[in-house]
XYZ file of C-alpha atoms in Angstrom:
372
model
C -168.486 25.105 71.314
C -169.469 23.194 74.432
C -166.303 21.103 74.353
C -164.155 24.201 73.887
C -165.714 25.876 76.916
C -165.150 22.790 79.029
C -161.490 22.681 78.017
C -161.055 26.385 78.784
C -162.604 26.032 82.230
C -160.465 22.954 82.983
C -157.343 24.849 81.877
C -158.159 27.770 84.189
C -158.764 25.428 87.102
C -155.423 23.696 86.527
C -153.591 27.039 86.339
C -155.288 28.203 89.509
C -154.341 25.037 91.350
C -150.733 25.256 90.163
C -150.510 28.906 91.229
C -152.013 28.062 94.614
C -149.493 25.252 95.151
C -146.622 27.538 94.094
C -147.748 30.308 96.438
C -148.256 27.895 99.313
C -144.748 26.509 98.783
C -143.308 30.035 99.056
C -145.008 30.819 102.369
C -143.235 29.707 105.579
C -142.247 30.834 109.050
C -138.941 30.516 110.920
C -138.822 29.052 114.418
C -136.110 28.557 116.991
C -135.310 28.859 120.673
C -137.456 31.394 122.511
C -135.356 31.476 125.695
C -131.929 33.147 125.899
C -128.934 30.978 125.137
C -126.072 31.033 127.675
C -122.630 31.124 126.089
C -119.495 30.602 128.239
C -116.655 32.985 127.492
C -114.075 31.368 125.221
C -116.381 28.438 124.441
C -118.458 27.417 121.407
C -121.955 28.737 120.723
C -124.600 26.970 118.608
C -127.779 28.666 117.343
C -130.429 26.737 115.402
C -133.438 27.803 113.341
C -136.049 25.788 111.429
C -138.486 26.364 108.572
C -142.127 25.673 109.304
C -143.561 23.793 107.546
C -140.348 21.799 106.903
C -139.092 22.111 103.322
C -135.891 22.049 101.348
C -133.861 25.262 101.856
C -130.792 24.520 99.730
C -131.915 26.965 97.037
C -132.702 29.723 99.576
C -130.570 32.478 100.997
C -129.807 31.984 104.696
C -128.415 34.971 106.525
C -127.377 35.420 110.181
C -126.819 38.994 111.340
C -126.820 41.094 114.517
C -128.114 44.650 114.100
C -127.672 45.418 110.410
C -128.918 43.262 107.556
C -125.993 44.331 105.366
C -123.433 43.156 107.960
C -123.947 39.402 108.181
C -122.342 37.158 110.759
C -122.692 34.310 108.272
C -124.155 34.195 104.755
C -125.281 31.186 102.663
C -126.421 31.769 99.080
C -126.642 29.679 95.884
C -125.563 26.593 97.810
C -122.318 28.161 99.084
C -121.011 29.876 102.232
C -119.903 33.410 101.367
C -117.270 34.066 104.058
C -115.916 37.175 102.339
C -119.162 39.056 102.897
C -119.243 38.538 106.668
C -118.040 41.245 109.052
C -114.391 41.082 110.034
C -114.684 39.962 113.670
C -116.599 36.817 112.616
C -114.297 35.779 109.783
C -113.108 32.172 110.318
C -115.084 32.033 113.569
C -118.387 30.715 112.198
C -119.614 27.515 110.619
C -123.075 26.701 109.225
C -124.131 23.116 109.936
C -126.318 22.020 107.009
C -127.039 18.418 107.879
C -130.797 19.106 108.077
C -131.044 21.768 105.363
C -133.173 19.420 103.243
C -135.859 19.808 105.896
C -135.180 23.515 106.432
C -133.036 23.221 109.569
C -129.594 24.857 109.971
C -127.288 25.566 112.940
C -124.805 28.405 113.239
C -121.701 27.542 115.253
C -119.538 30.361 116.637
C -116.096 29.566 118.021
C -114.083 31.311 120.744
C -116.965 33.323 122.195
C -116.109 36.859 123.364
C -118.015 39.508 125.308
C -118.843 41.232 121.994
C -120.907 38.182 120.995
C -123.482 39.046 123.653
C -126.868 40.177 122.326
C -129.549 39.276 119.719
C -128.964 37.185 116.570
C -131.358 37.150 113.593
C -131.773 34.101 111.366
C -133.326 34.978 107.948
C -134.541 32.545 105.270
C -135.191 34.228 101.919
C -136.896 32.603 98.942
C -137.209 34.975 96.011
C -138.826 38.114 97.396
C -140.337 36.417 100.412
C -138.429 36.121 103.683
C -138.991 35.455 107.391
C -136.720 35.712 110.434
C -136.314 34.485 113.989
C -134.461 36.308 116.781
C -132.434 34.452 119.406
C -130.957 36.224 122.441
C -127.422 35.238 123.480
C -126.053 35.900 126.979
C -122.298 35.582 127.320
C -121.276 34.701 130.856
C -118.116 34.142 132.892
C -117.586 33.644 136.629
C -114.297 34.464 138.337
C -112.861 32.814 141.442
C -110.197 35.502 141.834
C -111.329 37.319 144.987
C -109.098 39.168 147.442
C -109.747 41.104 150.650
C -107.342 43.918 151.516
C -107.144 44.933 155.178
C -106.039 48.533 155.687
C -104.115 49.594 158.817
C -106.524 50.525 161.635
C -106.955 54.169 162.582
C -109.204 56.319 164.727
C -112.043 55.971 162.201
C -112.004 52.170 162.398
C -110.850 49.382 160.076
C -111.292 49.531 156.283
C -111.814 46.305 154.312
C -111.590 46.265 150.502
C -112.785 43.343 148.402
C -111.432 43.050 144.846
C -112.503 40.642 142.109
C -111.951 40.742 138.360
C -113.033 38.859 135.237
C -116.851 38.854 135.536
C -119.571 39.139 132.919
C -122.228 40.351 133.166
C -122.035 42.689 136.168
C -122.360 40.393 139.223
C -124.162 40.792 142.519
C -121.609 41.860 145.151
C -122.238 42.402 148.864
C -120.806 42.054 152.373
C -122.317 39.474 154.721
C -121.836 38.688 158.394
C -121.452 35.278 160.051
C -125.254 34.804 159.995
C -125.517 35.537 156.282
C -127.117 38.933 156.846
C -126.184 41.697 154.405
C -123.910 44.442 155.759
C -124.378 47.759 153.884
C -121.174 48.572 152.042
C -119.419 51.891 152.508
C -118.649 52.194 148.795
C -118.810 50.100 145.619
C -117.407 50.634 142.131
C -116.591 48.722 138.954
C -114.528 49.113 135.821
C -113.906 47.135 132.601
C -110.607 45.732 131.393
C -109.272 45.300 127.870
C -111.493 42.226 127.343
C -114.549 44.212 128.522
C -114.869 42.089 131.648
C -116.004 43.688 134.885
C -113.578 44.338 137.746
C -115.324 44.930 141.069
C -114.210 46.864 144.168
C -116.222 47.132 147.380
C -115.192 48.793 150.655
C -116.472 48.469 154.199
C -115.609 50.686 157.178
C -115.987 48.875 160.500
C -115.806 51.286 163.415
C -116.802 48.817 166.139
C -115.941 45.229 166.956
C -119.510 44.068 166.257
C -118.527 42.225 163.043
C -115.846 39.664 163.811
C -116.542 37.417 160.813
C -117.068 39.154 157.446
C -117.622 37.574 154.006
C -117.257 39.141 150.561
C -119.948 37.477 148.432
C -120.391 37.544 144.629
C -122.979 35.876 142.416
C -123.362 35.521 138.657
C -126.898 36.762 137.960
C -127.354 34.462 134.940
C -125.916 31.134 136.100
C -126.450 31.735 139.850
C -122.855 30.637 140.455
C -121.503 31.916 143.773
C -118.011 32.849 144.925
C -116.979 34.182 148.321
C -114.044 34.818 150.624
C -114.091 35.132 154.398
C -112.010 37.119 156.887
C -112.024 36.905 160.688
C -111.145 40.165 162.461
C -109.162 40.355 165.661
C -110.260 42.552 168.538
C -106.766 44.056 168.634
C -107.576 45.911 165.422
C -109.966 48.155 167.356
C -107.506 48.952 170.162
C -106.471 52.158 168.380
C -109.561 53.899 169.691
C -108.523 52.918 173.248
C -105.121 54.474 172.570
C -106.766 57.869 172.108
C -108.710 57.432 175.330
C -105.387 56.668 177.033
C -103.799 59.758 175.485
C -106.600 61.950 176.799
C -106.307 60.316 180.242
C -102.547 60.948 180.351
C -102.988 64.573 179.301
C -105.661 65.063 181.963
C -103.464 63.403 184.599
C -100.459 65.626 183.741
C -102.612 68.735 183.912
C -104.044 67.680 187.299
C -100.557 66.965 188.697
C -99.313 70.352 187.499
C -102.331 72.121 188.968
C -102.024 70.354 192.332
C -98.273 71.024 192.493
C -98.774 74.702 191.782
C -101.539 74.969 194.360
C -99.426 73.210 197.011
C -96.624 75.638 196.274
C -99.042 78.518 196.776
C -100.193 76.958 200.014
C -96.660 77.085 201.399
C -96.274 80.712 200.372
C -99.642 82.100 201.440
C -100.430 79.671 204.182
C -103.761 78.743 202.589
C -105.119 76.817 199.609
C -106.089 79.910 197.618
C -105.821 78.740 193.994
C -108.500 76.052 193.874
C -111.270 78.062 192.193
C -109.220 79.849 189.528
C -107.047 76.813 188.836
C -110.054 74.505 188.537
C -111.746 76.908 186.136
C -108.635 77.045 183.948
C -108.359 73.257 184.083
C -112.001 72.728 183.039
C -111.665 75.171 180.141
C -108.560 73.329 178.909
C -110.260 69.914 179.105
C -113.278 71.182 177.156
C -110.930 72.685 174.560
C -109.193 69.321 174.062
C -112.489 67.424 173.827
C -113.834 69.992 171.357
C -110.758 69.622 169.145
C -111.167 65.843 169.160
C -114.837 65.973 168.259
C -114.367 68.499 165.454
C -111.486 66.610 163.845
C -112.777 63.058 164.193
C -116.547 63.274 163.936
C -116.730 65.620 160.957
C -116.671 63.684 157.650
C -114.501 65.655 155.246
C -113.509 62.860 152.841
C -115.597 59.858 151.794
C -114.240 56.376 152.478
C -114.250 55.633 148.742
C -111.897 58.578 148.169
C -108.243 57.479 147.775
C -107.235 60.324 150.130
C -109.382 59.030 153.001
C -106.518 57.385 154.886
C -104.260 60.408 154.312
C -106.979 62.652 155.758
C -107.326 60.335 158.768
C -103.580 60.392 159.434
C -103.617 64.182 159.113
C -106.445 64.378 161.660
C -104.524 62.193 164.096
C -101.335 64.247 163.773
C -103.171 67.556 164.079
C -105.016 66.251 167.139
C -101.758 65.376 168.881
C -100.210 68.728 167.979
C -103.235 70.722 169.160
C -103.499 68.747 172.401
C -99.824 69.347 173.140
C -100.285 73.038 172.360
C -103.305 73.263 174.680
C -101.372 71.572 177.489
C -98.393 73.868 176.880
C -100.621 76.968 176.917
C -102.314 75.696 180.082
C -98.970 75.226 181.823
C -97.644 78.551 180.536
C -100.690 80.497 181.707
C -100.655 78.665 185.030
C -96.953 79.341 185.447
C -97.382 83.065 184.736
C -100.405 83.267 187.017
C -98.743 81.513 189.943
C -95.487 83.441 189.412
C -97.386 86.686 189.665
C -99.086 85.357 192.777
C -95.656 84.566 194.247
C -94.358 88.046 193.491
C -97.463 89.661 195.016
C -97.029 87.489 198.104
C -93.364 88.466 198.477
C -94.138 92.154 198.104
C -96.872 91.955 200.708
C -94.563 90.133 203.068
C -91.770 92.716 202.586
C -94.196 95.619 203.065
C -95.558 94.165 206.294
C -92.070 93.667 207.782
C -90.605 97.070 206.822
C -92.003 99.098 209.853
C -90.789 96.470 212.323
C -87.205 96.333 211.094
C -86.054 99.916 212.144
C -87.428 99.470 215.688
C -85.654 96.157 216.095
C -82.392 97.640 214.829
C -82.714 100.613 217.234
C -83.302 98.331 220.258
C -80.286 96.233 219.368
C -78.075 99.307 219.140
C -79.226 100.490 222.632
C -78.376 97.137 224.159
C -74.943 97.191 222.574
C -74.238 100.661 224.014
């Protein structure tokens, strides 16, 4: 009886030890890179994961997937790669490197990286019912050197610069800088995505003074810190258009003054005195204020944003309307002045004729007496 009990206890101990060893061999964790992996567009990406503690994983199921477990990027089971079960966009684009699988280490290689490959990847080791996973973040990146600055024709609003650059991922930092490297606030900024899901950037800047002679369009990849830029040096002649409008106003004012002085001199010859100065000056001042008011209303009021494609059309419309209204104001000024001075001439002639009428019969009578 004593020997039987000893054998039974020894048997239980051996079974317990075997079960403990079996359970301990099933338990493991999966490790890998904790930092994001940068993947250049069009290049090759490699993602590794490792069993801890190290152990043979040839009999295990190894699955790489993105968001859904049932849609693997790559699947290894029963010692074989099951390419038919992977999702379509990764077919013939992946390879599982199994050189260290005896120690529980594998590497997934992805060829011809695209923007769609950006995001998290899960590596799962499964042994029977037990499994563990590790998540690795992938950041696809591409930097473009294709940058262009478009200079729009100058107008009364100023000079518009547009910077264009395409083929970036992810969305880059984009800003205007002056010759000292200081940031110039952009007037507008927008982006779009092309057929390859790359970002195309557009940034505009309205310069209404000649304070920025040297302007740089600067872009930076936020992941790799790669920088690209293009520089443009502006000429002071681009801002001469504003002086043209000052010249136009000066010419209009000069013509109106000449017309007013000529009319007043004409009245001086008729009436023998400079009698039109007050009324003519008042009409002249009203006309000048009308012209300045038209200019301010049309050119200072912002009807269309610079980012709007109709901005330049609106500016040209404002310029044309300004010229037309100024010409109309000058024409009305000359017309009113002409009518006013014409009426003054007629009143002067009538007064002169009325004052000479009583004298004329007496003179005619004296002449007739002398003739007799």
